[in-house]
């Protein structure tokens, strides 16, 4: 085996496609969650380098004023990000021996991480893969109800 150059966006697309496959075939929600999370992060970094807004930045702009109105205090970006990534991070990390049990809706967490990853991908103006189109159709049928 030898080291070879790899394009990070291409690798992230591969991770996202595998995550979508795992999710759609109901094979491993935790793997779909972590793979989609890795892809979402790479796409987000690419967007930042291009001075484009990520899906999390967009959502924060919508949520933060409402939070401020309801709780009469601003929502710190770091707190928002920690909450948005809680499921992914919980699936990836085990801080203490007592952290061996994880109570989480893996299917729901994987679903919404896939949505985030796909949104960031779309914001990069790249052509969608067949698996992304399949997921979009599944989403409209099973989540939106169309």
PDB file of N, CA and C in Angstrom, residues 10 38 50 65 67 72 77 91 93 100 103 105-106 113-114 136 141-142:
ATOM      1  N   UNK A  10     -14.117  14.973  -2.312  1.00  0.00           N
ATOM      2  CA  UNK A  10     -14.465  13.667  -2.879  1.00  0.00           C
ATOM      3  C   UNK A  10     -14.611  12.616  -1.780  1.00  0.00           C
ATOM      4  N   UNK A  38     -19.109  13.549   9.644  1.00  0.00           N
ATOM      5  CA  UNK A  38     -17.774  13.829   9.099  1.00  0.00           C
ATOM      6  C   UNK A  38     -17.887  14.578   7.776  1.00  0.00           C
ATOM      7  N   UNK A  50     -14.757  29.295   1.236  1.00  0.00           N
ATOM      8  CA  UNK A  50     -15.306  30.017   0.092  1.00  0.00           C
ATOM      9  C   UNK A  50     -16.119  31.243   0.524  1.00  0.00           C
ATOM     10  N   UNK A  65     -32.365  34.913  17.402  1.00  0.00           N
ATOM     11  CA  UNK A  65     -33.282  35.988  17.810  1.00  0.00           C
ATOM     12  C   UNK A  65     -34.508  35.470  18.571  1.00  0.00           C
ATOM     13  N   UNK A  67     -34.572  32.719  20.420  1.00  0.00           N
ATOM     14  CA  UNK A  67     -34.043  32.348  21.733  1.00  0.00           C
ATOM     15  C   UNK A  67     -33.894  33.583  22.621  1.00  0.00           C
ATOM     16  N   UNK A  72     -34.673  35.986  27.023  1.00  0.00           N
ATOM     17  CA  UNK A  72     -34.121  37.295  27.379  1.00  0.00           C
ATOM     18  C   UNK A  72     -32.607  37.269  27.590  1.00  0.00           C
ATOM     19  N   UNK A  77     -22.968  31.031  20.358  1.00  0.00           N
ATOM     20  CA  UNK A  77     -22.689  30.159  19.209  1.00  0.00           C
ATOM     21  C   UNK A  77     -22.149  28.815  19.674  1.00  0.00           C
ATOM     22  N   UNK A  91     -22.090   9.706  20.159  1.00  0.00           N
ATOM     23  CA  UNK A  91     -21.857   8.415  19.507  1.00  0.00           C
ATOM     24  C   UNK A  91     -20.368   8.150  19.283  1.00  0.00           C
ATOM     25  N   UNK A  93     -17.703   9.552  21.298  1.00  0.00           N
ATOM     26  CA  UNK A  93     -16.824   9.734  22.451  1.00  0.00           C
ATOM     27  C   UNK A  93     -17.355   9.020  23.686  1.00  0.00           C
ATOM     28  N   UNK A 100     -20.701   4.296  29.232  1.00  0.00           N
ATOM     29  CA  UNK A 100     -20.867   3.201  28.266  1.00  0.00           C
ATOM     30  C   UNK A 100     -22.289   3.093  27.716  1.00  0.00           C
ATOM     31  N   UNK A 103     -28.308   6.807  25.556  1.00  0.00           N
ATOM     32  CA  UNK A 103     -29.739   6.804  25.275  1.00  0.00           C
ATOM     33  C   UNK A 103     -29.991   7.902  24.247  1.00  0.00           C
ATOM     34  N   UNK A 105     -32.052   8.673  20.113  1.00  0.00           N
ATOM     35  CA  UNK A 105     -32.811   8.264  18.937  1.00  0.00           C
ATOM     36  C   UNK A 105     -31.831   8.284  17.759  1.00  0.00           C
ATOM     37  N   UNK A 106     -31.191   7.154  17.512  1.00  0.00           N
ATOM     38  CA  UNK A 106     -30.166   7.099  16.463  1.00  0.00           C
ATOM     39  C   UNK A 106     -30.740   7.359  15.076  1.00  0.00           C
ATOM     40  N   UNK A 113     -28.690  14.686  10.656  1.00  0.00           N
ATOM     41  CA  UNK A 113     -27.299  14.933  10.264  1.00  0.00           C
ATOM     42  C   UNK A 113     -27.151  14.756   8.759  1.00  0.00           C
ATOM     43  N   UNK A 114     -27.852  13.787   8.192  1.00  0.00           N
ATOM     44  CA  UNK A 114     -27.842  13.617   6.734  1.00  0.00           C
ATOM     45  C   UNK A 114     -28.416  14.840   6.043  1.00  0.00           C
ATOM     46  N   UNK A 136     -33.480  12.344  -1.010  1.00  0.00           N
ATOM     47  CA  UNK A 136     -34.421  13.455  -1.098  1.00  0.00           C
ATOM     48  C   UNK A 136     -35.839  12.931  -1.365  1.00  0.00           C
ATOM     49  N   UNK A 141     -41.252  11.647   0.886  1.00  0.00           N
ATOM     50  CA  UNK A 141     -42.292  10.639   1.099  1.00  0.00           C
ATOM     51  C   UNK A 141     -42.507  10.341   2.584  1.00  0.00           C
ATOM     52  N   UNK A 142     -41.418  10.150   3.334  1.00  0.00           N
ATOM     53  CA  UNK A 142     -41.531   9.665   4.716  1.00  0.00           C
ATOM     54  C   UNK A 142     -41.522  10.737   5.782  1.00  0.00           C
TER      55      UNK A 142
END
